[in-house]
Amino acid sequence: GAGVSQSPSNKVTEKGKDVELRCDPISGHTALYWYRQRLGQGLEFLIYFQGNSAPDKSGLPSDRFSAERTGESVSTLTIQRTQQEDSAVYLCASSSPSYEQYFGPGTRLTVT
Amino acid sequence: GQQLNQSPQSMFIQEGEDVSMNCTSSSIFNTWLWYKQDPGEGPVLLIALYKAGELTSNGRLTAQFGITRKDSFLNISASIPSDVGIYFCAGRYIAAGNKLTFGGGTRVLVKP
């Protein structure tokens, strides 16, 4: 299929380690979003990329979180020095102008 | 920031029943969206609403964008077992960019 894909699907890491989560958006989608979903809760916005514009980082919870996107392709969300409260599902979405966001299946991160 | 209150948090359905859920916001939105999330998957868009007062249907689903732009409801008619899942409302405010603010979700379960 041509949907949004994310990898890995599950990641278990030790507290203090860095992790990288990957998102492959739908081909041709200019916008890419990252959200965090804690257990039993709604999605929290983290960061948004639109074309070549500066990303909207207003949702990043701390400077341990960062994300990159090269052009209109793959994005990587990096969490440094992970803490137990970082345990959540990290969801990526992409969209094109005039269309709503399509979500990937998420990466379930567990920090032990 | 904007807050979305979604209710009920959970509900039990019996096949054939109509169900209803709603979201209210502390401030206005320009777009209201309703998503459904199945276990282990990302949210899937059900209905999008773009004008205050708009009433939109998608099969057995009907949603409305409140006149005040601070609320929306979703109705499911004649529920079937596959309606089980978590339903999220989400709002977008143009001045805040394309990021979405999500409600806490309504978990729909089957009556034992």
mmCIF file of N, CA and C in Angstrom, chain A residues 7 9 15-16 21 24 26 31 36 38 44 48-49 57 64 66 68 72 95-96 100 105-106:
data_model
loop_
_atom_site.group_PDB
_atom_site.id
_atom_site.type_symbol
_atom_site.label_atom_id
_atom_site.label_comp_id
_atom_site.label_asym_id
_atom_site.label_seq_id
_atom_site.Cartn_x
_atom_site.Cartn_y
_atom_site.Cartn_z
ATOM 1 N N SER A 7 8.719 3.133 11.459
ATOM 2 C CA SER A 7 9.564 2.057 11.981
ATOM 3 C C SER A 7 10.428 2.578 13.115
ATOM 4 N N SER A 9 8.079 -0.708 14.737
ATOM 5 C CA SER A 9 6.717 -0.713 15.255
ATOM 6 C C SER A 9 6.739 -0.707 16.783
ATOM 7 N N LYS A 15 16.348 3.603 30.164
ATOM 8 C CA LYS A 15 16.374 5.005 30.559
ATOM 9 C C LYS A 15 17.774 5.571 30.326
ATOM 10 N N GLY A 16 17.806 6.757 29.711
ATOM 11 C CA GLY A 16 19.070 7.420 29.462
ATOM 12 C C GLY A 16 19.623 7.223 28.056
ATOM 13 N N LEU A 21 13.130 7.432 15.773
ATOM 14 C CA LEU A 21 11.917 6.876 15.193
ATOM 15 C C LEU A 21 11.781 7.444 13.782
ATOM 16 N N ASP A 24 7.928 7.406 7.060
ATOM 17 C CA ASP A 24 7.901 7.545 5.610
ATOM 18 C C ASP A 24 6.518 8.035 5.210
ATOM 19 N N ILE A 26 3.305 9.590 2.832
ATOM 20 C CA ILE A 26 2.727 9.256 1.531
ATOM 21 C C ILE A 26 3.449 10.100 0.470
ATOM 22 N N ALA A 31 3.304 18.008 3.713
ATOM 23 C CA ALA A 31 3.291 18.268 5.159
ATOM 24 C C ALA A 31 3.452 16.963 5.925
ATOM 25 N N ARG A 36 2.278 12.507 19.872
ATOM 26 C CA ARG A 36 2.533 11.526 20.925
ATOM 27 C C ARG A 36 1.194 11.146 21.530
ATOM 28 N N ARG A 38 -0.093 9.063 24.795
ATOM 29 C CA ARG A 38 0.128 8.305 26.023
ATOM 30 C C ARG A 38 -1.036 7.330 26.202
ATOM 31 N N GLU A 44 -1.165 14.202 21.272
ATOM 32 C CA GLU A 44 -0.581 15.524 21.546
ATOM 33 C C GLU A 44 0.330 15.899 20.383
ATOM 34 N N TYR A 48 5.645 19.911 13.263
ATOM 35 C CA TYR A 48 4.998 19.913 11.945
ATOM 36 C C TYR A 48 5.964 20.516 10.934
ATOM 37 N N PHE A 49 6.147 19.796 9.809
ATOM 38 C CA PHE A 49 6.962 20.255 8.688
ATOM 39 C C PHE A 49 6.043 20.561 7.506
ATOM 40 N N LYS A 57 7.740 23.834 15.859
ATOM 41 C CA LYS A 57 8.222 22.964 16.933
ATOM 42 C C LYS A 57 7.497 23.221 18.251
ATOM 43 N N ARG A 64 15.122 17.626 24.766
ATOM 44 C CA ARG A 64 15.592 16.261 24.456
ATOM 45 C C ARG A 64 14.945 15.728 23.179
ATOM 46 N N SER A 66 13.819 16.196 19.222
ATOM 47 C CA SER A 66 14.107 16.932 17.999
ATOM 48 C C SER A 66 13.638 16.092 16.820
ATOM 49 N N GLU A 68 13.882 15.867 12.267
ATOM 50 C CA GLU A 68 14.410 16.357 11.006
ATOM 51 C C GLU A 68 13.569 15.792 9.871
ATOM 52 N N GLU A 72 10.771 16.584 1.045
ATOM 53 C CA GLU A 72 9.411 16.104 1.282
ATOM 54 C C GLU A 72 9.413 14.596 1.465
ATOM 55 N N SER A 95 0.120 15.002 4.934
ATOM 56 C CA SER A 95 -1.020 15.549 4.204
ATOM 57 C C SER A 95 -0.515 16.353 3.009
ATOM 58 N N SER A 96 -1.402 16.535 2.059
ATOM 59 C CA SER A 96 -1.124 17.430 0.942
ATOM 60 C C SER A 96 -2.127 18.579 1.028
ATOM 61 N N GLU A 100 -6.832 16.263 4.393
ATOM 62 C CA GLU A 100 -6.589 16.070 5.812
ATOM 63 C C GLU A 100 -5.436 15.093 6.033
ATOM 64 N N PRO A 105 0.833 3.773 11.531
ATOM 65 C CA PRO A 105 0.416 2.887 12.617
ATOM 66 C C PRO A 105 1.068 3.203 13.953
ATOM 67 N N GLY A 106 2.099 4.047 13.937
ATOM 68 C CA GLY A 106 2.749 4.434 15.189
ATOM 69 C C GLY A 106 3.918 3.553 15.559
#
